mmCIF file of C-alpha atoms in Angstrom:
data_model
loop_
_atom_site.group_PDB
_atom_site.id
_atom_site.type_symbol
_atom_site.label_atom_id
_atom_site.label_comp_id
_atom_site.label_asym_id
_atom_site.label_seq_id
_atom_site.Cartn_x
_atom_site.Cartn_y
_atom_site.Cartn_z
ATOM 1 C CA UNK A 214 27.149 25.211 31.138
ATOM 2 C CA UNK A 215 26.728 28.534 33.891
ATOM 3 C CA UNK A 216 25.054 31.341 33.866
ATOM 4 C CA UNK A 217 24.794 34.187 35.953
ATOM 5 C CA UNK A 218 22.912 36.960 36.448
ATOM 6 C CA UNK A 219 20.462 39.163 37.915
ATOM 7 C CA UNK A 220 16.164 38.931 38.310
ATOM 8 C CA UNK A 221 14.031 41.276 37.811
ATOM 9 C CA UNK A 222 14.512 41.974 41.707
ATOM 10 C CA UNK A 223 17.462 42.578 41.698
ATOM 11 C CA UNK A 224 18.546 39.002 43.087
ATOM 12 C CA UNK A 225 21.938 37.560 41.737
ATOM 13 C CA UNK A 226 21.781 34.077 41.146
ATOM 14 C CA UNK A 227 23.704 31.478 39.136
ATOM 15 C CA UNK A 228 22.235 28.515 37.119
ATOM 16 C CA UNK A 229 24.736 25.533 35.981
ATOM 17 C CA UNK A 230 24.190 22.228 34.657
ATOM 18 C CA UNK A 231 26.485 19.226 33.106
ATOM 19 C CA UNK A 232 25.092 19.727 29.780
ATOM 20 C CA UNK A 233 22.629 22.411 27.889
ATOM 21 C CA UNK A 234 21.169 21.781 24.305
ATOM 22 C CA UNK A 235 19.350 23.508 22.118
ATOM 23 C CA UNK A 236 15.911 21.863 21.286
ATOM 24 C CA UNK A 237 15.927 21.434 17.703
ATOM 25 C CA UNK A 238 11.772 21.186 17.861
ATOM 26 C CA UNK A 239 11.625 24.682 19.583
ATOM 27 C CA UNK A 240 14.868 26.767 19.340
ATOM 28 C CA UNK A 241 13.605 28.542 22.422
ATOM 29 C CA UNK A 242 13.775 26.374 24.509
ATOM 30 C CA UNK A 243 17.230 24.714 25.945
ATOM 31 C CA UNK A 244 17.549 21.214 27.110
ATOM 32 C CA UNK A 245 18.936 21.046 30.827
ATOM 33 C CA UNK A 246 21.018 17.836 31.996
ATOM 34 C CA UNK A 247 21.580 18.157 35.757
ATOM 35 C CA UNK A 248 20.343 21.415 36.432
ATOM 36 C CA UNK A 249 21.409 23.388 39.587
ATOM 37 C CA UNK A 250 20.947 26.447 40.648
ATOM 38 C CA UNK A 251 21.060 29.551 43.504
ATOM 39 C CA UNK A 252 19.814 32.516 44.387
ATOM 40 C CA UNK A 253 19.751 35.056 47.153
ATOM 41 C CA UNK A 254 17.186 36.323 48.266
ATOM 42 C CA UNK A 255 16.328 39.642 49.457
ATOM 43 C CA UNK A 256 18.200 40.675 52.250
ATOM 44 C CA UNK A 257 17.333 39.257 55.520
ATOM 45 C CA UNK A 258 15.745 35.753 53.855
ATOM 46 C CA UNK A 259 18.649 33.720 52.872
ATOM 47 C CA UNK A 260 19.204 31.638 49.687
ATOM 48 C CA UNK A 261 17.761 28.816 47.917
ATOM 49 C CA UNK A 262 19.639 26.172 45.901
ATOM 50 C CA UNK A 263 18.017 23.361 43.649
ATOM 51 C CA UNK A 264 18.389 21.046 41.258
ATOM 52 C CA UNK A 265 17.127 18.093 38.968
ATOM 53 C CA UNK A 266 18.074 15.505 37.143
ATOM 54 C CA UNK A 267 16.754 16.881 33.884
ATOM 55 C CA UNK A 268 15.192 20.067 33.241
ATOM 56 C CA UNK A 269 13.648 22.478 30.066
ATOM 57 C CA UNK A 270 14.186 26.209 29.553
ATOM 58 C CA UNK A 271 11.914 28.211 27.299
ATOM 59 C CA UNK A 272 13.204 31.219 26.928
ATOM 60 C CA UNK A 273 10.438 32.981 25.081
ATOM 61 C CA UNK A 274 7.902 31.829 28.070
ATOM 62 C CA UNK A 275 10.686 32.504 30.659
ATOM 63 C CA UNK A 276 9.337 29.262 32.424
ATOM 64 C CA UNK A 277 11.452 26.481 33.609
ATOM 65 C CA UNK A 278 10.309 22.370 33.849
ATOM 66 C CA UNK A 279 12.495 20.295 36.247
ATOM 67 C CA UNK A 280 11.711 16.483 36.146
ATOM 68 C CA UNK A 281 13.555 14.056 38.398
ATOM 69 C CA UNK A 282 14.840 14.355 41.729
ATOM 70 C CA UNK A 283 14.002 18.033 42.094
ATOM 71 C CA UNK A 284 15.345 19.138 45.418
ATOM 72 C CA UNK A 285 14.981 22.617 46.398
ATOM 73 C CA UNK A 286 17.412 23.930 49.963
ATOM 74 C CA UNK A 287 16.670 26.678 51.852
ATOM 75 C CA UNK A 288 19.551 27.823 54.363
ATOM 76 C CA UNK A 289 17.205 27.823 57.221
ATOM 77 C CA UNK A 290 17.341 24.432 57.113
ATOM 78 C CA UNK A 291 14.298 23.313 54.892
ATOM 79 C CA UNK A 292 14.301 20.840 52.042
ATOM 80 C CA UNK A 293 11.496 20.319 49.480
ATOM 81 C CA UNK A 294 11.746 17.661 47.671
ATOM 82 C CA UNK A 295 9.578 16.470 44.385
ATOM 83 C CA UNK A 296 9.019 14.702 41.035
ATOM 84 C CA UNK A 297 8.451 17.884 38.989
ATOM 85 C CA UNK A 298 7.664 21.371 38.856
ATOM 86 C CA UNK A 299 6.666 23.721 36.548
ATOM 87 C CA UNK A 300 8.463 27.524 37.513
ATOM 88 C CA UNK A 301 7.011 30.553 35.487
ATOM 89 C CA UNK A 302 10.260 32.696 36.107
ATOM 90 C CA UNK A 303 8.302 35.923 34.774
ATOM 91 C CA UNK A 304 5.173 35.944 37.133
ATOM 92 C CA UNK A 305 7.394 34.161 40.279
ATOM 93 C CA UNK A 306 5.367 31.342 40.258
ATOM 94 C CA UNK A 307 5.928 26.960 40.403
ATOM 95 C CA UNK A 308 3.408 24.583 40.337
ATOM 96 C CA UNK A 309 3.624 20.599 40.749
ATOM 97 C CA UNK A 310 0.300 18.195 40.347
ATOM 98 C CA UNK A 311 2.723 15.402 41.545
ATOM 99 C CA UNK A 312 3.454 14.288 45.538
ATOM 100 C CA UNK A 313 5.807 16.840 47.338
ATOM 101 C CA UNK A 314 7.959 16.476 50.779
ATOM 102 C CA UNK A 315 9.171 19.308 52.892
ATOM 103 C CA UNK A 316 10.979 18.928 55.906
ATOM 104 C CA UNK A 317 13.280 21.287 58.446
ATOM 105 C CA UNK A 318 13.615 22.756 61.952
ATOM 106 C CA UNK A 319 9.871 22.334 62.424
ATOM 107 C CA UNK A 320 8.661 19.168 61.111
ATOM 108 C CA UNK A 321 7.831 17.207 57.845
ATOM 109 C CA UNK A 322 4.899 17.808 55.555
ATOM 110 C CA UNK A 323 3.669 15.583 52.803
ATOM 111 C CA UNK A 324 1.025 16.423 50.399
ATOM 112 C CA UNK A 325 -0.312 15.266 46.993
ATOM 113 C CA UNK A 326 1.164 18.916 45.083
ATOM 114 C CA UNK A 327 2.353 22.208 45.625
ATOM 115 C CA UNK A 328 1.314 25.745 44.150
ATOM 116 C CA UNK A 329 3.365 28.801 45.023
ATOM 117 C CA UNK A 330 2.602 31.763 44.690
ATOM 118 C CA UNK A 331 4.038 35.668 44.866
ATOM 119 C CA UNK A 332 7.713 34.901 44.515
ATOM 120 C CA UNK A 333 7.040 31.776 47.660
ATOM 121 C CA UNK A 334 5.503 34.138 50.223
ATOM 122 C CA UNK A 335 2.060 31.966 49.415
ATOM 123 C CA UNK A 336 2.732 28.531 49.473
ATOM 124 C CA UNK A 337 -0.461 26.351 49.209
ATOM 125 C CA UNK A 338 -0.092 22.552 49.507
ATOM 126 C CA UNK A 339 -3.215 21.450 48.220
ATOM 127 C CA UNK A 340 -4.988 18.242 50.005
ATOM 128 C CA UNK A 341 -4.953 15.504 51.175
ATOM 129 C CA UNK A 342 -1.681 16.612 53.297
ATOM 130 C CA UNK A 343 -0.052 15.686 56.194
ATOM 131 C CA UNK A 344 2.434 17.706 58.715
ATOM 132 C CA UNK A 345 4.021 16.320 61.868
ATOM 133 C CA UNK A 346 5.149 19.339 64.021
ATOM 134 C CA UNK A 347 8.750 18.329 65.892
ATOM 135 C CA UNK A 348 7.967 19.580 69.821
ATOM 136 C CA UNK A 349 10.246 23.185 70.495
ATOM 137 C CA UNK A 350 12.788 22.747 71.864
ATOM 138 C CA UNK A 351 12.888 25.341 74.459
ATOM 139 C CA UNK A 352 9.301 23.749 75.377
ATOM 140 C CA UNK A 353 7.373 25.962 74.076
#
């Protein structure tokens, strides 16, 4: 399955996976099977790419649950890695109430979940977290 398109922002992205099935208990809502997906961003801030092992789309609720191996890139070099997450596509939100890893350029955090917030310019990891900074390289 792939689709493309365009957000409400005016971001193209492009959403494949190996398999997609209705769900005959909620014809809204399409079963995922190794979900992937990108998107740029606005100009200046990159792309993301993710995916899952497994994943549900509800159309009607515009949300998106990824269980499994959820992985989420950033070009600047970040990684995000979890167990699930629930994305509201309409309000540009995800939430996860399970463990979360990030790492990249400047270090690794752990924490116990993850809420973001305005399209991922509020990320809150709530606690008990941990973050080990990596020392600059120009020594700063």
């Amino acid at each position: 399955a792939r689709y493309e398109g365009i957000d409400a922002q005016g971001r193209a992205y492009t959403l494949t996976a190996e398999s997609a099935v209705r769900d005959m208990l909620n014809p809204d809502s399409v079963i995922l099977t190794k979900p992937k997906a990108d998107i740029m961003l606005e100009e200046g801030r990159g792309w993301l790419g993710g995916g899952a092992d497994s994943g549900v789309y509800d159309n009607a609720k515009g949300s998106l649950r990824l269980s499994g191996n959820v992985t989420v890139f950033h070009d600047a070099g970040y990684e995000l890695a979890l167990s699930e997450v629930d994305i509201d596509l309409k309000a540009t939100t995800a939430q996860s109430q399970k463990p979360v890893r990030l790492q990249g350029p400047m270090g690794e955090l752990t924490a116990v979940a993850v809420d973001v917030r305005e399209g991922g310019n509020i990320i809150v990891f709530p606690g008990p977290a941990r973050m080990i900074l990596h020392k600059s390289k120009t020594g700063a």
